[in-house]
Coordinates of C-alpha atoms in Angstrom, one line a residue:
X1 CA 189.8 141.0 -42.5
X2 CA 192.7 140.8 -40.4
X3 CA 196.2 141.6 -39.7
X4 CA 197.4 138.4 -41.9
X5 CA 194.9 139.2 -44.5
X6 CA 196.7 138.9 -48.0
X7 CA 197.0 142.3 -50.1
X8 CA 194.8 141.6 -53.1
X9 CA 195.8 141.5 -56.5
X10 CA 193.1 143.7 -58.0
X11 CA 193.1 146.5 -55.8
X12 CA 190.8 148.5 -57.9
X13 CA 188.3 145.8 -56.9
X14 CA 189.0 146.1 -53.5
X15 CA 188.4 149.7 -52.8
X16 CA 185.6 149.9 -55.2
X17 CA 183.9 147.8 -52.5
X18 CA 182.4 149.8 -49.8
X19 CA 182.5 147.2 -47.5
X20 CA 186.1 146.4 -47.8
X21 CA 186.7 150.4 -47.0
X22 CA 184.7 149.5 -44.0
X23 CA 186.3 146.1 -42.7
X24 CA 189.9 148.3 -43.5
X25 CA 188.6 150.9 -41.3
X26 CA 187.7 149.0 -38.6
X27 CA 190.4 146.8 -39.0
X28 CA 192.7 150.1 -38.2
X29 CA 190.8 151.4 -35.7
X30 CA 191.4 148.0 -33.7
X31 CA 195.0 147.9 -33.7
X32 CA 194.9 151.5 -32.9
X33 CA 192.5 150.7 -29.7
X34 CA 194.6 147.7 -28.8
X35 CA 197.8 149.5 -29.0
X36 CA 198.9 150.5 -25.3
X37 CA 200.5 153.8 -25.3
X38 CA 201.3 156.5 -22.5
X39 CA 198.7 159.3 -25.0
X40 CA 195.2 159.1 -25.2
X41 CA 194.3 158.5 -28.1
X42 CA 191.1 158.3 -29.8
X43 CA 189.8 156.0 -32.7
X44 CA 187.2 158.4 -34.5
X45 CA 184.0 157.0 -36.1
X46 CA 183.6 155.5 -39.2
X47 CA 180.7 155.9 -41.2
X48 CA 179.1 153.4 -43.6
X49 CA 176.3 153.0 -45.0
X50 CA 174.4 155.4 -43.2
X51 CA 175.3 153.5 -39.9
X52 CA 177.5 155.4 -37.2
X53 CA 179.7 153.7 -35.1
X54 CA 180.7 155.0 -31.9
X55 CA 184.6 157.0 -31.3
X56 CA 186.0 154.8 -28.8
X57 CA 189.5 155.7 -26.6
X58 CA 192.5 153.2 -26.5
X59 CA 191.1 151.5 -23.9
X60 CA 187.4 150.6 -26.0
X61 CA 185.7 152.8 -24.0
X62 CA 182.7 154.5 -25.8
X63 CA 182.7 158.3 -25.8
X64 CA 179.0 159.8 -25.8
X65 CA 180.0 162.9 -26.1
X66 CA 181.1 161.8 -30.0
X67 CA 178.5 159.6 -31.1
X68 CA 178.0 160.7 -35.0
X69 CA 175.5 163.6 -34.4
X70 CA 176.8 165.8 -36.5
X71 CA 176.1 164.6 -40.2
X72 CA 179.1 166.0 -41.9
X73 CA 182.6 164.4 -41.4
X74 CA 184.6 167.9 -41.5
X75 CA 182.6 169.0 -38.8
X76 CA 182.8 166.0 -36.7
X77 CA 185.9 167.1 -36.6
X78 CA 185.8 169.9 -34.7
X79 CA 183.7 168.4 -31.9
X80 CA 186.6 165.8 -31.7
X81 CA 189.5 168.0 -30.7
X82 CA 187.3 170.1 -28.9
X83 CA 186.9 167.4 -26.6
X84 CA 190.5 165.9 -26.4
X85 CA 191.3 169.6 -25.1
X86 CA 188.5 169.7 -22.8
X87 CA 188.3 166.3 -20.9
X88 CA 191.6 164.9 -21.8
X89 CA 193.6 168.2 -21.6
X90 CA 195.1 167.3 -24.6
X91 CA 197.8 169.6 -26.2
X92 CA 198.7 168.1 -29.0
X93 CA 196.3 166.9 -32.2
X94 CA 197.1 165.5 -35.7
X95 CA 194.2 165.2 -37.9
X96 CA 194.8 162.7 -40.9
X97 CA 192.8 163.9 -43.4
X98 CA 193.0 165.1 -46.7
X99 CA 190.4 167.6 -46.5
X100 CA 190.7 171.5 -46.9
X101 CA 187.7 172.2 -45.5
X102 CA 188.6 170.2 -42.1
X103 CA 191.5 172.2 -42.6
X104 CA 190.0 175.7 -42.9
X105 CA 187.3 174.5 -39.4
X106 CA 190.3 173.6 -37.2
X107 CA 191.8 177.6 -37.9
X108 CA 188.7 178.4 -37.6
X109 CA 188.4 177.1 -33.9
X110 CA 191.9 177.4 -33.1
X111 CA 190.9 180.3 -30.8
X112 CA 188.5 178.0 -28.7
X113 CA 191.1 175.2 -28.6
X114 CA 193.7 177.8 -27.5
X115 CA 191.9 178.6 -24.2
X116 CA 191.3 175.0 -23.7
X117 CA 194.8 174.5 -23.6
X118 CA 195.4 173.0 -27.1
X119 CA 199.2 173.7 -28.1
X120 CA 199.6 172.2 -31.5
X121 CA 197.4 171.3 -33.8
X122 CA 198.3 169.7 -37.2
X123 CA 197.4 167.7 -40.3
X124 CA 198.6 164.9 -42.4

């Protein structure tokens, strides 16, 4: 899958197939990575399959600190802004996510992200 990939006709086909969500995913998270910009931005992990792959920065560099130990994706989360705040001195998240309960853990942790720094925190 690439940029010049053709839409499908039968896209009820295409995200029925786990794979495709997958290729789509990564295909994102390249352009993202690839894209030179004056923010730090991070790429988060996709899961698939049971197989983890690393959050990377803009720059491809592997964070260890974000390697998929934390099972659930809501929580991941969490552990994702708290280290944009912490080594990036990042002030400014969005979270795209449909997802009350990431939701519900980023107020949660708001506090914590506060005396990090964190100004604004918000999601799509």
């Amino acid at each position: 899958m690439s940029r010049d990939t053709p839409i499908p006709q039968q896209l009820n086909k295409f995200w029925a197939s786990e794979k495709n969500k997958r290729n789509l995913q990564l295909l994102v998270r390249d352009i993202v990575c690839n894209n030179v910009c004056a923010n730090h931005i991070i790429a988060s992990s996709v899961l698939y399959d049971n197989e983890a792959l690393p959050a990377i920065t803009f720059c491809n560099e592997v964070i260890p600190e974000l390697l998929n130990w934390i099972e659930e994706a809501d929580a991941r989360v969490v552990a994702h802004v708290e280290w944009a705040a912490r080594i990036k001195q990042g002030q400014r998240v969005l979270l795209m996510s449909n997802d009350t309960d990431s939701f519900a853990l980023l107020l949660h942790f708001t506090p914590q992200f506060q005396t990090l720094g964190m100004k604004e925190i918000w999601q799509q």
